[in-house]
JSON list of C-alpha atoms and ligand atoms in Angstrom, two decimals:
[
{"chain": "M", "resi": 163, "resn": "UNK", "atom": "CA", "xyz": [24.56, -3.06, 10.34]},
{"chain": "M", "resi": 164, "resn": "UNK", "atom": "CA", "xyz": [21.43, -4.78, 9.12]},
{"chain": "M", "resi": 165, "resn": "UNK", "atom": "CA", "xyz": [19.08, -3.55, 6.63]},
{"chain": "M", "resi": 166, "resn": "UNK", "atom": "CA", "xyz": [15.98, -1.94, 8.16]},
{"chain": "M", "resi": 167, "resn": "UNK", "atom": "CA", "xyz": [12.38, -3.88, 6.91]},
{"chain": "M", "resi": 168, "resn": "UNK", "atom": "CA", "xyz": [9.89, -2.27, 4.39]},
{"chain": "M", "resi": 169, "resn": "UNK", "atom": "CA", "xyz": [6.30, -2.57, 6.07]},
{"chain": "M", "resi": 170, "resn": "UNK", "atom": "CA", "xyz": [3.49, -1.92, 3.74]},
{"chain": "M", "resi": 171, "resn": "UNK", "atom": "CA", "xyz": [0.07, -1.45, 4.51]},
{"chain": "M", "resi": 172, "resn": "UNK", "atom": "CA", "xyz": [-2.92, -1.92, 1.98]},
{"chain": "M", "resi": 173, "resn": "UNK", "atom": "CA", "xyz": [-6.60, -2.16, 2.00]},
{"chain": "M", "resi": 174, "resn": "UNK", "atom": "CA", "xyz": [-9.60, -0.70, 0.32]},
{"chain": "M", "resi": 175, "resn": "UNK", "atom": "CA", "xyz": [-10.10, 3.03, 0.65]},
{"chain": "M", "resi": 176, "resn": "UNK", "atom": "CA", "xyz": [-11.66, 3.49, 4.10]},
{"chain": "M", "resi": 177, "resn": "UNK", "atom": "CA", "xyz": [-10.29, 0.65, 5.90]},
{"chain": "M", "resi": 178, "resn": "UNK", "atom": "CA", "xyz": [-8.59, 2.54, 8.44]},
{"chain": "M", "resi": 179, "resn": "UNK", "atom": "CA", "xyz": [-5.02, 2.21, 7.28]},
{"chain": "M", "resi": 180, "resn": "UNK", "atom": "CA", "xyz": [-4.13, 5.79, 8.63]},
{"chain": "M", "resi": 181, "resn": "UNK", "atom": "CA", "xyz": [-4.77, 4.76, 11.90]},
{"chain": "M", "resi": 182, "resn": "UNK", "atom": "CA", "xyz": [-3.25, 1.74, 12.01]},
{"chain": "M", "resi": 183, "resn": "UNK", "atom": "CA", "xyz": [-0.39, 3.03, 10.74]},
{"chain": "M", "resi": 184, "resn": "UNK", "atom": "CA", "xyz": [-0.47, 5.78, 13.36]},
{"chain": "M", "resi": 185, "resn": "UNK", "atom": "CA", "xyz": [-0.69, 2.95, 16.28]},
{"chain": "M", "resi": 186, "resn": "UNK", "atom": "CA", "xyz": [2.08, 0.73, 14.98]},
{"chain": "M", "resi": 187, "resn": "UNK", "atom": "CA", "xyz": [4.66, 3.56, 14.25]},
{"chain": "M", "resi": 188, "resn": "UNK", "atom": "CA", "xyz": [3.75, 4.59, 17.71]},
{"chain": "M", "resi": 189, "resn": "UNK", "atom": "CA", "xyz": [4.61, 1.59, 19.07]},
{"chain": "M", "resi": 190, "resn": "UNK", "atom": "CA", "xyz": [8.16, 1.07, 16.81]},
{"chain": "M", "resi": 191, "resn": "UNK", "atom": "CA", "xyz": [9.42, 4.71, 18.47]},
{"chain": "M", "resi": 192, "resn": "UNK", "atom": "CA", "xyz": [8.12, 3.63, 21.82]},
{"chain": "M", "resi": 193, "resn": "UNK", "atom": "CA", "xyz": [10.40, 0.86, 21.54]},
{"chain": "M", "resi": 194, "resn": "UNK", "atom": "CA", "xyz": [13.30, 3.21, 21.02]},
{"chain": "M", "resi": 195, "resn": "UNK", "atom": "CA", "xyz": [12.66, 1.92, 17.05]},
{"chain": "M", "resi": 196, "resn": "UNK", "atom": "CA", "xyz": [13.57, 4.62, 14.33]},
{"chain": "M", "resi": 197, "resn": "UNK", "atom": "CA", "xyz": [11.23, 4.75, 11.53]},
{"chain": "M", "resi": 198, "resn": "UNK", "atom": "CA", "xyz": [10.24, 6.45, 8.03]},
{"chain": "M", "resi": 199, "resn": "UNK", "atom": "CA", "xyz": [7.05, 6.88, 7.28]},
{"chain": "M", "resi": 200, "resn": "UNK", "atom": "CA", "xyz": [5.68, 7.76, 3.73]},
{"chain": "M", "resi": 201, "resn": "UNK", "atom": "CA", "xyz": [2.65, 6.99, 1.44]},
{"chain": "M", "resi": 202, "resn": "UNK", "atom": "CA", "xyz": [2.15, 6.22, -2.29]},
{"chain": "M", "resi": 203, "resn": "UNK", "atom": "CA", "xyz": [1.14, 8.42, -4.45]},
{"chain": "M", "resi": 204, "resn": "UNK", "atom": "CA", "xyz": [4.14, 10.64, -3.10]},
{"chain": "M", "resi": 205, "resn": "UNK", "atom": "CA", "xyz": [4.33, 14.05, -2.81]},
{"chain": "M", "resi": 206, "resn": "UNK", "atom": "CA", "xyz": [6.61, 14.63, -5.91]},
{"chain": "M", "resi": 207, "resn": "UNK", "atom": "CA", "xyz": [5.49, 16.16, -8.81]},
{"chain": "M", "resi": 208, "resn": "UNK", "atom": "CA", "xyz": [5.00, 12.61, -10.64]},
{"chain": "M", "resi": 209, "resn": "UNK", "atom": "CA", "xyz": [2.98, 12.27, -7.22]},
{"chain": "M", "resi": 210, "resn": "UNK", "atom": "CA", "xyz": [0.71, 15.21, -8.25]},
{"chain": "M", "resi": 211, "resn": "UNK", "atom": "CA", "xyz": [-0.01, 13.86, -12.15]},
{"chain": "M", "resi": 212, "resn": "UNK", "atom": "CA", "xyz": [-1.31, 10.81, -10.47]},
{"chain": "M", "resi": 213, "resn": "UNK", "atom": "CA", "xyz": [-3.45, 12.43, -7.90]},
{"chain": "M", "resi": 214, "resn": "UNK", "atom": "CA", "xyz": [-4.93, 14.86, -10.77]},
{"chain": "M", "resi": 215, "resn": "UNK", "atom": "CA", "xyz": [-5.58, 11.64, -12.83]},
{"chain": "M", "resi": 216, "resn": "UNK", "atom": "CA", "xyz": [-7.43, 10.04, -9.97]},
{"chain": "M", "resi": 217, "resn": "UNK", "atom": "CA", "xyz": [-9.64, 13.26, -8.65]},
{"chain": "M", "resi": 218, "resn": "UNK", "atom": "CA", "xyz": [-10.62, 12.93, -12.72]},
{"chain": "M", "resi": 219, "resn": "UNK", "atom": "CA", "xyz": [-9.10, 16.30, -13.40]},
{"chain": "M", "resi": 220, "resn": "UNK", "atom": "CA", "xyz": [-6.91, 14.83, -16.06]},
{"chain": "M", "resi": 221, "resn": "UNK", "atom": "CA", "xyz": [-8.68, 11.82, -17.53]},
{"chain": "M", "resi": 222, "resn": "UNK", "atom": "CA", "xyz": [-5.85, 8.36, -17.93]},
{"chain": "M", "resi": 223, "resn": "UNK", "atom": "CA", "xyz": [-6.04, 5.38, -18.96]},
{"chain": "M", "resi": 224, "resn": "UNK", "atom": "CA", "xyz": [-5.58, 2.17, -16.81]},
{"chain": "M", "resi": 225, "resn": "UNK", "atom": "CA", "xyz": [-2.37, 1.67, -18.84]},
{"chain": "M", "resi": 226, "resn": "UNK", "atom": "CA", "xyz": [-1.04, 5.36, -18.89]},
{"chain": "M", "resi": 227, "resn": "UNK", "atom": "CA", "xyz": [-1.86, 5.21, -14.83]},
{"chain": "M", "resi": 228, "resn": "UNK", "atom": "CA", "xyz": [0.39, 1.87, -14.26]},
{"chain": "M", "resi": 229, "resn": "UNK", "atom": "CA", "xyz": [3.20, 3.19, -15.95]},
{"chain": "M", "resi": 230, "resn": "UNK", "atom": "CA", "xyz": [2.72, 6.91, -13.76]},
{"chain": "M", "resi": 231, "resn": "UNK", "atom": "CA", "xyz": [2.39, 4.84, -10.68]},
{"chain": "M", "resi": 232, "resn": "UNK", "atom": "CA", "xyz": [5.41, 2.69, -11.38]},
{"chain": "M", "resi": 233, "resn": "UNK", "atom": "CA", "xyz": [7.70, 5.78, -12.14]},
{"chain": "M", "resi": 234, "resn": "UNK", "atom": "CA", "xyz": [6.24, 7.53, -9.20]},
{"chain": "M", "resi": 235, "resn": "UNK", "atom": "CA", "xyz": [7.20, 4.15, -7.14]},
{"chain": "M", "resi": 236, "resn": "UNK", "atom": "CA", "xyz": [11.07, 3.66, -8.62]},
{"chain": "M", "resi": 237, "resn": "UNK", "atom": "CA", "xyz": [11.45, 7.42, -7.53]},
{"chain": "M", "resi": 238, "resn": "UNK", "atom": "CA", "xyz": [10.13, 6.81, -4.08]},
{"chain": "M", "resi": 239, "resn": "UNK", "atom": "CA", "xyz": [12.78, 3.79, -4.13]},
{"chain": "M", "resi": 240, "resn": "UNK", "atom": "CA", "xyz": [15.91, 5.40, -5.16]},
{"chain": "M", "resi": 241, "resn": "UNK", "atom": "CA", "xyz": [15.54, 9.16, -4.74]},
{"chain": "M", "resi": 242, "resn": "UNK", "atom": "CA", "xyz": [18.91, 10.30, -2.73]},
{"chain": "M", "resi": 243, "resn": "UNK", "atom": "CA", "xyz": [17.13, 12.71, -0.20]},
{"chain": "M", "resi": 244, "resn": "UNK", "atom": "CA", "xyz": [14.23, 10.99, 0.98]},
{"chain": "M", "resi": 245, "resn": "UNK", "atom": "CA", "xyz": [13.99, 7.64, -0.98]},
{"chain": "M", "resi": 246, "resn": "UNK", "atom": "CA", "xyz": [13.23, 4.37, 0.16]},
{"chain": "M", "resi": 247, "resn": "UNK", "atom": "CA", "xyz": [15.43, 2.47, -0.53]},
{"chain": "M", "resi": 248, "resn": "UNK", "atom": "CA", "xyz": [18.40, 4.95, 1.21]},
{"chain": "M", "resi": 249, "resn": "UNK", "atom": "CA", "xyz": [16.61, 4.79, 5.24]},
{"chain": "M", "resi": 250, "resn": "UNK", "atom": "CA", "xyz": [16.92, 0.60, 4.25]},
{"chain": "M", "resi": 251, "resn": "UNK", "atom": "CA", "xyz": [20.48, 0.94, 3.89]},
{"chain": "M", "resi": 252, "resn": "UNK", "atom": "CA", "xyz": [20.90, 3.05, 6.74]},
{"chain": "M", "resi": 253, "resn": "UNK", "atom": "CA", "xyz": [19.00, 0.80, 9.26]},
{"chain": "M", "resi": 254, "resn": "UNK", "atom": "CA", "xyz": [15.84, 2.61, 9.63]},
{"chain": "M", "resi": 255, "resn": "UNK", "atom": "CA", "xyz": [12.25, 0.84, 9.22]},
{"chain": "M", "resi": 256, "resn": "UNK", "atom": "CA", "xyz": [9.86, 2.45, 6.66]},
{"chain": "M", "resi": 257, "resn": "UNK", "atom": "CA", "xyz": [5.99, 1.97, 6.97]},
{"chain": "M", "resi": 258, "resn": "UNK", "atom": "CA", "xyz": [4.61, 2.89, 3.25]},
{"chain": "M", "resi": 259, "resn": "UNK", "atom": "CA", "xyz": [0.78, 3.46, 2.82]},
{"chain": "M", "resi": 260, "resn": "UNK", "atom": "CA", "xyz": [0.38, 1.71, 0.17]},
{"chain": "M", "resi": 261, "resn": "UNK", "atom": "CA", "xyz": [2.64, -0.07, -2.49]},
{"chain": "M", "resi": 262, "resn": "UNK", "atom": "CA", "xyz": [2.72, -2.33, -5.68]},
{"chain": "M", "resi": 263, "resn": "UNK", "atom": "CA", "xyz": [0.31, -4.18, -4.66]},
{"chain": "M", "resi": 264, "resn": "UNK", "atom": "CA", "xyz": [-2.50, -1.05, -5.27]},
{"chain": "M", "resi": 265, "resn": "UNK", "atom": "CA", "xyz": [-0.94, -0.79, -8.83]},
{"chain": "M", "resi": 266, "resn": "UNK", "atom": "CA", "xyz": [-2.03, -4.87, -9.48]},
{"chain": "M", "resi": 267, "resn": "UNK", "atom": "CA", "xyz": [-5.30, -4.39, -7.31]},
{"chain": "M", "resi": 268, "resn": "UNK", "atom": "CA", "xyz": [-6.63, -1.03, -8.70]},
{"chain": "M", "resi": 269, "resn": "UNK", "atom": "CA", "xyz": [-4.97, -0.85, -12.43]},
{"chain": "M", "resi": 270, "resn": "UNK", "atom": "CA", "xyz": [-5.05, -4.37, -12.45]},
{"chain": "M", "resi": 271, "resn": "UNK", "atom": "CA", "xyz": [-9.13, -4.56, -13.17]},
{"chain": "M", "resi": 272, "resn": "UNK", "atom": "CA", "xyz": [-8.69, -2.49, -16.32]},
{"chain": "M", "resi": 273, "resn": "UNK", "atom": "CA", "xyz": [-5.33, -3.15, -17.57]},
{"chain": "M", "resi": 274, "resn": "UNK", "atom": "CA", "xyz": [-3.33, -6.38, -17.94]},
{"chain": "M", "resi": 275, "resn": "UNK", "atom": "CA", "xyz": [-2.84, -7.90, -14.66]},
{"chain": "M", "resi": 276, "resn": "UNK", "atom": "CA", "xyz": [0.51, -9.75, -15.62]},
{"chain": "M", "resi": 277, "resn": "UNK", "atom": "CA", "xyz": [1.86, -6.93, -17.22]},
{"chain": "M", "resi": 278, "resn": "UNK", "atom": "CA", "xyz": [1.27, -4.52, -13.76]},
{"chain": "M", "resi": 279, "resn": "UNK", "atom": "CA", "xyz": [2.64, -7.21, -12.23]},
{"chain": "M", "resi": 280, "resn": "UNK", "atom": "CA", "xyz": [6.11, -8.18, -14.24]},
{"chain": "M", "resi": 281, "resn": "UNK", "atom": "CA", "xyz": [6.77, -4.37, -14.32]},
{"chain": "M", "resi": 282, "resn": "UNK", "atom": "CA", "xyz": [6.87, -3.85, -10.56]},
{"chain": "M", "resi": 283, "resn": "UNK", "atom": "CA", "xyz": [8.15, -7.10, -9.56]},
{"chain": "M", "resi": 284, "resn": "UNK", "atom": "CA", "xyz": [10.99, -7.25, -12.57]},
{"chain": "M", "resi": 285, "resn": "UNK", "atom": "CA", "xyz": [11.78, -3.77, -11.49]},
{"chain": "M", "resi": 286, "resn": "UNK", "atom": "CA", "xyz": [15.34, -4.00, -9.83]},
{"chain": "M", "resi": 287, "resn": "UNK", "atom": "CA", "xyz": [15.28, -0.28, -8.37]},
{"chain": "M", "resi": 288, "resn": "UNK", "atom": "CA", "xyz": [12.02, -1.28, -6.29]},
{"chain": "M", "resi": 289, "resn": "UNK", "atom": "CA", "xyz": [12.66, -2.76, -3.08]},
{"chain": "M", "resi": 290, "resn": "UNK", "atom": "CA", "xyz": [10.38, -5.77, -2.35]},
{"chain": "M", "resi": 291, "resn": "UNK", "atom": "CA", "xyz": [8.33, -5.56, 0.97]},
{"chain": "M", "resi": 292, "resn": "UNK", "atom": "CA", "xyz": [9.62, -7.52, 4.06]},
{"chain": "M", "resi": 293, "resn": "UNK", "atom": "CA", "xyz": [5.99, -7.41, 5.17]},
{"chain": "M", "resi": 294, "resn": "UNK", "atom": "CA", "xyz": [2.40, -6.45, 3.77]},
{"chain": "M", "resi": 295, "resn": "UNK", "atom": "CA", "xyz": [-0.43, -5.98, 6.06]},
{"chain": "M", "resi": 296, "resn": "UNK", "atom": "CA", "xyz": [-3.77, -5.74, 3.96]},
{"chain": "M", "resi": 297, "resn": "UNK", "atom": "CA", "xyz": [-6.72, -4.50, 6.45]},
{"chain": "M", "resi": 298, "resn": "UNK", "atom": "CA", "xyz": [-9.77, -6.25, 5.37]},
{"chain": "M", "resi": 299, "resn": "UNK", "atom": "CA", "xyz": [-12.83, -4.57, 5.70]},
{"chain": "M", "resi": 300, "resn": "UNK", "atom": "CA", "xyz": [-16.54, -5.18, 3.36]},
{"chain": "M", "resi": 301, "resn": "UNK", "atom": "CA", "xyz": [-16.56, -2.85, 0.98]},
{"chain": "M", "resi": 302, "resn": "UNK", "atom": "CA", "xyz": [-20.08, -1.39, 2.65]},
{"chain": "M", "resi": 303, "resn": "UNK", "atom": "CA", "xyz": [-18.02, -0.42, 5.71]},
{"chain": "M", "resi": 304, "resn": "UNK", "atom": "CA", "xyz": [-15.22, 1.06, 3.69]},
{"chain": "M", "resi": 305, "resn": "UNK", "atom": "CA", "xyz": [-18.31, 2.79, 1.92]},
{"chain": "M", "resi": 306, "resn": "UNK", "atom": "CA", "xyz": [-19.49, 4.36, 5.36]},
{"chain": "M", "resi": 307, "resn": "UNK", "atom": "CA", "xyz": [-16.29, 5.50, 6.28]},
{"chain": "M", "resi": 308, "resn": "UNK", "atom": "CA", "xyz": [-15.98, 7.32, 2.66]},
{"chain": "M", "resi": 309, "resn": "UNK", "atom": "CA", "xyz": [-19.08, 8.95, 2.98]},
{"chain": "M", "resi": 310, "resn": "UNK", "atom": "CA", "xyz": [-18.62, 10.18, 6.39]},
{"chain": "M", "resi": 311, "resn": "UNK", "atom": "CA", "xyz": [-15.11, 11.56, 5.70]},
{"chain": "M", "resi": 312, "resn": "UNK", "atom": "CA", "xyz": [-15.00, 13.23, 2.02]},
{"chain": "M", "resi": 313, "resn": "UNK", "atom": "CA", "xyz": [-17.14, 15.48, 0.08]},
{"chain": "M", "resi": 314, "resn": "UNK", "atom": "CA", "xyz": [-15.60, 14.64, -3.30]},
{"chain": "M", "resi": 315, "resn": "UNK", "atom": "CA", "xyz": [-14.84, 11.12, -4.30]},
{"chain": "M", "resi": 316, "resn": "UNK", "atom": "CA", "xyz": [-11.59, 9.39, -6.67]},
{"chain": "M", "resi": 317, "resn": "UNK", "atom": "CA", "xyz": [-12.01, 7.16, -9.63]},
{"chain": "M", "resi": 318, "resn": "UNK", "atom": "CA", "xyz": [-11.99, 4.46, -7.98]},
{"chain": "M", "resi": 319, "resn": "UNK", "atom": "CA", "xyz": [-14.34, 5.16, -5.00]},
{"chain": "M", "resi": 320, "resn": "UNK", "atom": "CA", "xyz": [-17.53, 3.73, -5.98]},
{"chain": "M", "resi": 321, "resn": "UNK", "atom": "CA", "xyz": [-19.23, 0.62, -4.45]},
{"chain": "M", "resi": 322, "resn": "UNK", "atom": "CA", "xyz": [-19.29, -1.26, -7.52]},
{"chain": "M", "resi": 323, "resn": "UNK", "atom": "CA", "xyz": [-15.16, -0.62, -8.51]},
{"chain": "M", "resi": 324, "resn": "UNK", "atom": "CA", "xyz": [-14.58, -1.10, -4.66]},
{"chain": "M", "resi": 325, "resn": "UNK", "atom": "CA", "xyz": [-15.50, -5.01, -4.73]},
{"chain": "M", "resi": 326, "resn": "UNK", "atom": "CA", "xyz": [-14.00, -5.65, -8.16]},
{"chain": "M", "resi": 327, "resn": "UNK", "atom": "CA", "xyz": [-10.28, -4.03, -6.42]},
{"chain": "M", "resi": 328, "resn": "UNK", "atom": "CA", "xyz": [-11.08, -6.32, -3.15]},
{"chain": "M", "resi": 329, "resn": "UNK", "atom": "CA", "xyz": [-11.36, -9.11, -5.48]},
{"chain": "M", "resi": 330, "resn": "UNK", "atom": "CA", "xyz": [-8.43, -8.54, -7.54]},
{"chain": "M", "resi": 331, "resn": "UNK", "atom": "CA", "xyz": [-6.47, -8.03, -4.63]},
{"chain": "M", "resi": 332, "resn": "UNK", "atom": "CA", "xyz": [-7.22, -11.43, -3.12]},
{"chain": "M", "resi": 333, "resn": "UNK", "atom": "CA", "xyz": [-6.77, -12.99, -6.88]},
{"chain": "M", "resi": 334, "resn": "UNK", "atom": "CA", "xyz": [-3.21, -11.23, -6.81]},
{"chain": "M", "resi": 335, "resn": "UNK", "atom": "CA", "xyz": [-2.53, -12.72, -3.02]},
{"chain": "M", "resi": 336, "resn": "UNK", "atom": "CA", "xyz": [-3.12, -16.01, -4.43]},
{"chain": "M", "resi": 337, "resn": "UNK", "atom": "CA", "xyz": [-0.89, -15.34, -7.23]},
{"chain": "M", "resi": 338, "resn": "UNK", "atom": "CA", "xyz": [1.89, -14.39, -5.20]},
{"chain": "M", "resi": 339, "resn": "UNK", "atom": "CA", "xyz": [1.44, -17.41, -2.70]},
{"chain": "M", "resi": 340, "resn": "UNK", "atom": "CA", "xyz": [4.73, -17.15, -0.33]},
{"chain": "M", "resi": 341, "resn": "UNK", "atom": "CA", "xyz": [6.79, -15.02, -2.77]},
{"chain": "M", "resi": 342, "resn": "UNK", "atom": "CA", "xyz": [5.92, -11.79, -0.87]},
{"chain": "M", "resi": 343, "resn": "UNK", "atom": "CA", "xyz": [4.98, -12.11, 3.53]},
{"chain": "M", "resi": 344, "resn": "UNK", "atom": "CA", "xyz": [1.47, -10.95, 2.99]},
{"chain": "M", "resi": 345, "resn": "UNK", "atom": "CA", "xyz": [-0.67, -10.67, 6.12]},
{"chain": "M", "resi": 346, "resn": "UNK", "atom": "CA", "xyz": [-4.86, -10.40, 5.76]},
{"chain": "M", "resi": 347, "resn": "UNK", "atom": "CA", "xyz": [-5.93, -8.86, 9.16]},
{"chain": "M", "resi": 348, "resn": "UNK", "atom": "CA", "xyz": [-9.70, -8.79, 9.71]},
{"chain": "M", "resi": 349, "resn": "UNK", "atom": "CA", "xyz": [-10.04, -5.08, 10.11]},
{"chain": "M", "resi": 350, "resn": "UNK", "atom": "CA", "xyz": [-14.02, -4.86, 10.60]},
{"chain": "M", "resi": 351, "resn": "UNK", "atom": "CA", "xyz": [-13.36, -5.31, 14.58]},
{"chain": "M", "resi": 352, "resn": "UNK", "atom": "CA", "xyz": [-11.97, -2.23, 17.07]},
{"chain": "M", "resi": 353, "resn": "UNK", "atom": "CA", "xyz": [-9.51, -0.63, 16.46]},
{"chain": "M", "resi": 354, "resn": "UNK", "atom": "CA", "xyz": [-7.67, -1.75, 19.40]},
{"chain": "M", "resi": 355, "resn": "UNK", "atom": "CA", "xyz": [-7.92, -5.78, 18.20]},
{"chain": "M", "resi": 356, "resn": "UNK", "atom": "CA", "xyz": [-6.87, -4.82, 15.08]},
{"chain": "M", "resi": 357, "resn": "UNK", "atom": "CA", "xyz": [-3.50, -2.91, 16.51]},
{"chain": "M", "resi": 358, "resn": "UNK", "atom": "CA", "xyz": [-2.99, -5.56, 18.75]},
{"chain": "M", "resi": 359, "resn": "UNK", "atom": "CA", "xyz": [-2.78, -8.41, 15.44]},
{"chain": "M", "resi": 360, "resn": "UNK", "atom": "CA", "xyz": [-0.50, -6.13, 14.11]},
{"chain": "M", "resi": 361, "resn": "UNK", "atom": "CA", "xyz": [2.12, -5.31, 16.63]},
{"chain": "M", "resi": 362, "resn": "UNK", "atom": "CA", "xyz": [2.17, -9.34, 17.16]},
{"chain": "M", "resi": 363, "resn": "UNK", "atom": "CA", "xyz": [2.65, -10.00, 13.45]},
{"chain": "M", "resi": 364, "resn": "UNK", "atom": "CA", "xyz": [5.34, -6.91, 13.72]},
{"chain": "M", "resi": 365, "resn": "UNK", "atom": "CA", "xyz": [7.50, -8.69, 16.28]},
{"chain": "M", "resi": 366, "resn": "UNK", "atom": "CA", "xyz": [7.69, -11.96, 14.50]},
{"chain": "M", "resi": 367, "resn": "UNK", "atom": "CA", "xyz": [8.85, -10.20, 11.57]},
{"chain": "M", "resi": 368, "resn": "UNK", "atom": "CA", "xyz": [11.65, -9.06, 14.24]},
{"chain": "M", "resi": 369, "resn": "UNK", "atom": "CA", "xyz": [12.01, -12.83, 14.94]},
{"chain": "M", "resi": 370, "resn": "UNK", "atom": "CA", "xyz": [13.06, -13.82, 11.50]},
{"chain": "B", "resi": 483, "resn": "TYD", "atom": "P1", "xyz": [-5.28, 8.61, -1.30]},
{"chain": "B", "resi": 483, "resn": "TYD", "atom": "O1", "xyz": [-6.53, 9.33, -1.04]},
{"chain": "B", "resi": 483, "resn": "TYD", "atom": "O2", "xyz": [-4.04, 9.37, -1.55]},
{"chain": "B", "resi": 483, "resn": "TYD", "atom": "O3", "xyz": [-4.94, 7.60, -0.17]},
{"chain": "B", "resi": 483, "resn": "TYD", "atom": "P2", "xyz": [-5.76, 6.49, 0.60]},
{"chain": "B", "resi": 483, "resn": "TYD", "atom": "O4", "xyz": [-7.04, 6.19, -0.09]},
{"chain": "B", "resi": 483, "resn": "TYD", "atom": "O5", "xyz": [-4.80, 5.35, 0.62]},
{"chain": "B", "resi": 483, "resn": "TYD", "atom": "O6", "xyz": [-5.96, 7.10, 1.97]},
{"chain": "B", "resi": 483, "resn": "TYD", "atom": "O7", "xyz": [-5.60, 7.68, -2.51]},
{"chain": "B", "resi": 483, "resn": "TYD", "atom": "C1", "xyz": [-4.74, 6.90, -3.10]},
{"chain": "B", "resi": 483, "resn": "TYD", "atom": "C2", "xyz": [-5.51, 6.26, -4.22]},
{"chain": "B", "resi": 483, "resn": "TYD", "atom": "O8", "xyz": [-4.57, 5.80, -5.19]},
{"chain": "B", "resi": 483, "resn": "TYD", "atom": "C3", "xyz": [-6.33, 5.06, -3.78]},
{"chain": "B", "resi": 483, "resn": "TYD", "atom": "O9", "xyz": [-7.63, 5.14, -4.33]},
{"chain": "B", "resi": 483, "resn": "TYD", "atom": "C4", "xyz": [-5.61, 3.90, -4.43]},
{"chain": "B", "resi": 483, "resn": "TYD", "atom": "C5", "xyz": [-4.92, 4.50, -5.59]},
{"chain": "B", "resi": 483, "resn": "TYD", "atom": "N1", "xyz": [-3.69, 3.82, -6.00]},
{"chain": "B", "resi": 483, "resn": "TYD", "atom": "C6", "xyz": [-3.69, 3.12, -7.21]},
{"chain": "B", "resi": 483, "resn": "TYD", "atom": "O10", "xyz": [-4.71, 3.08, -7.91]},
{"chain": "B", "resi": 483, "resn": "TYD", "atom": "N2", "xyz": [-2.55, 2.48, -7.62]},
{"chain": "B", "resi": 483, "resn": "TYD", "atom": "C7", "xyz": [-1.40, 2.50, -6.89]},
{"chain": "B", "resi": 483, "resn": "TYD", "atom": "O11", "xyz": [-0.37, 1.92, -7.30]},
{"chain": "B", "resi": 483, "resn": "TYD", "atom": "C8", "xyz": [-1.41, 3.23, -5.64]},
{"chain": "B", "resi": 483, "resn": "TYD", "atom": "C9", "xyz": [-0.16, 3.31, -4.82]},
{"chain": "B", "resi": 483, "resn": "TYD", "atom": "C10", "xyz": [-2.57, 3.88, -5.25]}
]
């Protein structure tokens, strides 16, 4: 049996990943696909430090929120009920919202980029992506969709820590080069044009 693929999708807050996520799941099941899908932060109780830390209810430090996401992220991996890395094994796709590379792009402007970096990647229990589609929006438009969606905001969701992550992560994209499949999809057009790029760039990763 072959190993199911490990899709992840990142972009700035507000860039429409739910949706997209929503559309291309839809489209894996329609094809008689089966699928896991699950988000970072999780919903475990390492999960729940993290979001605490990021409404500002418990006040971390760029370092002290690397190493929470990272242990948060091996437990996603190899937990034996719902983990990762066990629907791989068995065959099954998993779409994550969200993944290592929001650790580099987000901790990575205040702590030491190489260091997020080596302790993800170097990380044996942490499955590396087949695939990573990063929807990119202007951080304006991500802005908008905050606004219009929230009434209380994270750590991170101001406009001037919003172009300093977009940044990074394109910094970090370079860095990577052909190490990891990234994918940039220009996500400022409809939402059907933007579904469409991804389903495509979905079934060549089926090709491979
Ligand atoms: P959340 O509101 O749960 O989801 P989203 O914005 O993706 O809909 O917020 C998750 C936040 O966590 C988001 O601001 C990015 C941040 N984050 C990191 O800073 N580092 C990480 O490693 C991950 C996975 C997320």
């Amino acid at each position: 049996m072959s190993k199911g693929k490990l899709i992840v999708f990142e972009g700035l807050d507000g860039s429409g990943k739910g949706t997209q996520i929503r559309l291309l799941a839809e489209y894996i099941r329609a094809q008689g696909g089966q699928l896991y899908e699950t988000a970072e932060p999780t919903q475990s109780s390492t999960g729940g430090i993290v979001r605490d830390a990021l409404g500002g209810l418990m006040p971390r430090t760029a370092c002290e929120l690397s190493a929470m996401f990272l242990a948060d992220r091996i437990f996603h991996n190899v937990n034996k009920q719902n983990g990762i890395r066990r629907y791989l094994d068995e065959g099954i796709d998993v779409i994550c919202d969200r993944y290592y590379y929001s650790s580099f792009a987000y901790q990575g402007i205040d702590a030491d980029l190489e260091w997020v970096m080596h302790m993800n990647l170097d990380c044996e229990e942490i499955a590396k992506p087949d695939l990573c589609i990063f929807l990119d929006v202007g951080t304006e438009q991500c802005n908008e969709r905050i606004e219009s969606g929230r009434l209380s905001r994270e750590i991170y969701e101001n406009l001037d820590a919003q172009e300093r992550i977009r940044r990074r992560f394109f910094e970090v994209f370079d860095k990577l080069g052909d190490k990891e499949n990234i994918r940039v999809v220009d996500a400022s057009r409809t939402v059907e044009e933007i579904s469409a790029d991804i389903i495509k760039i979905y079934n060549e990763l089926g090709e491979k």
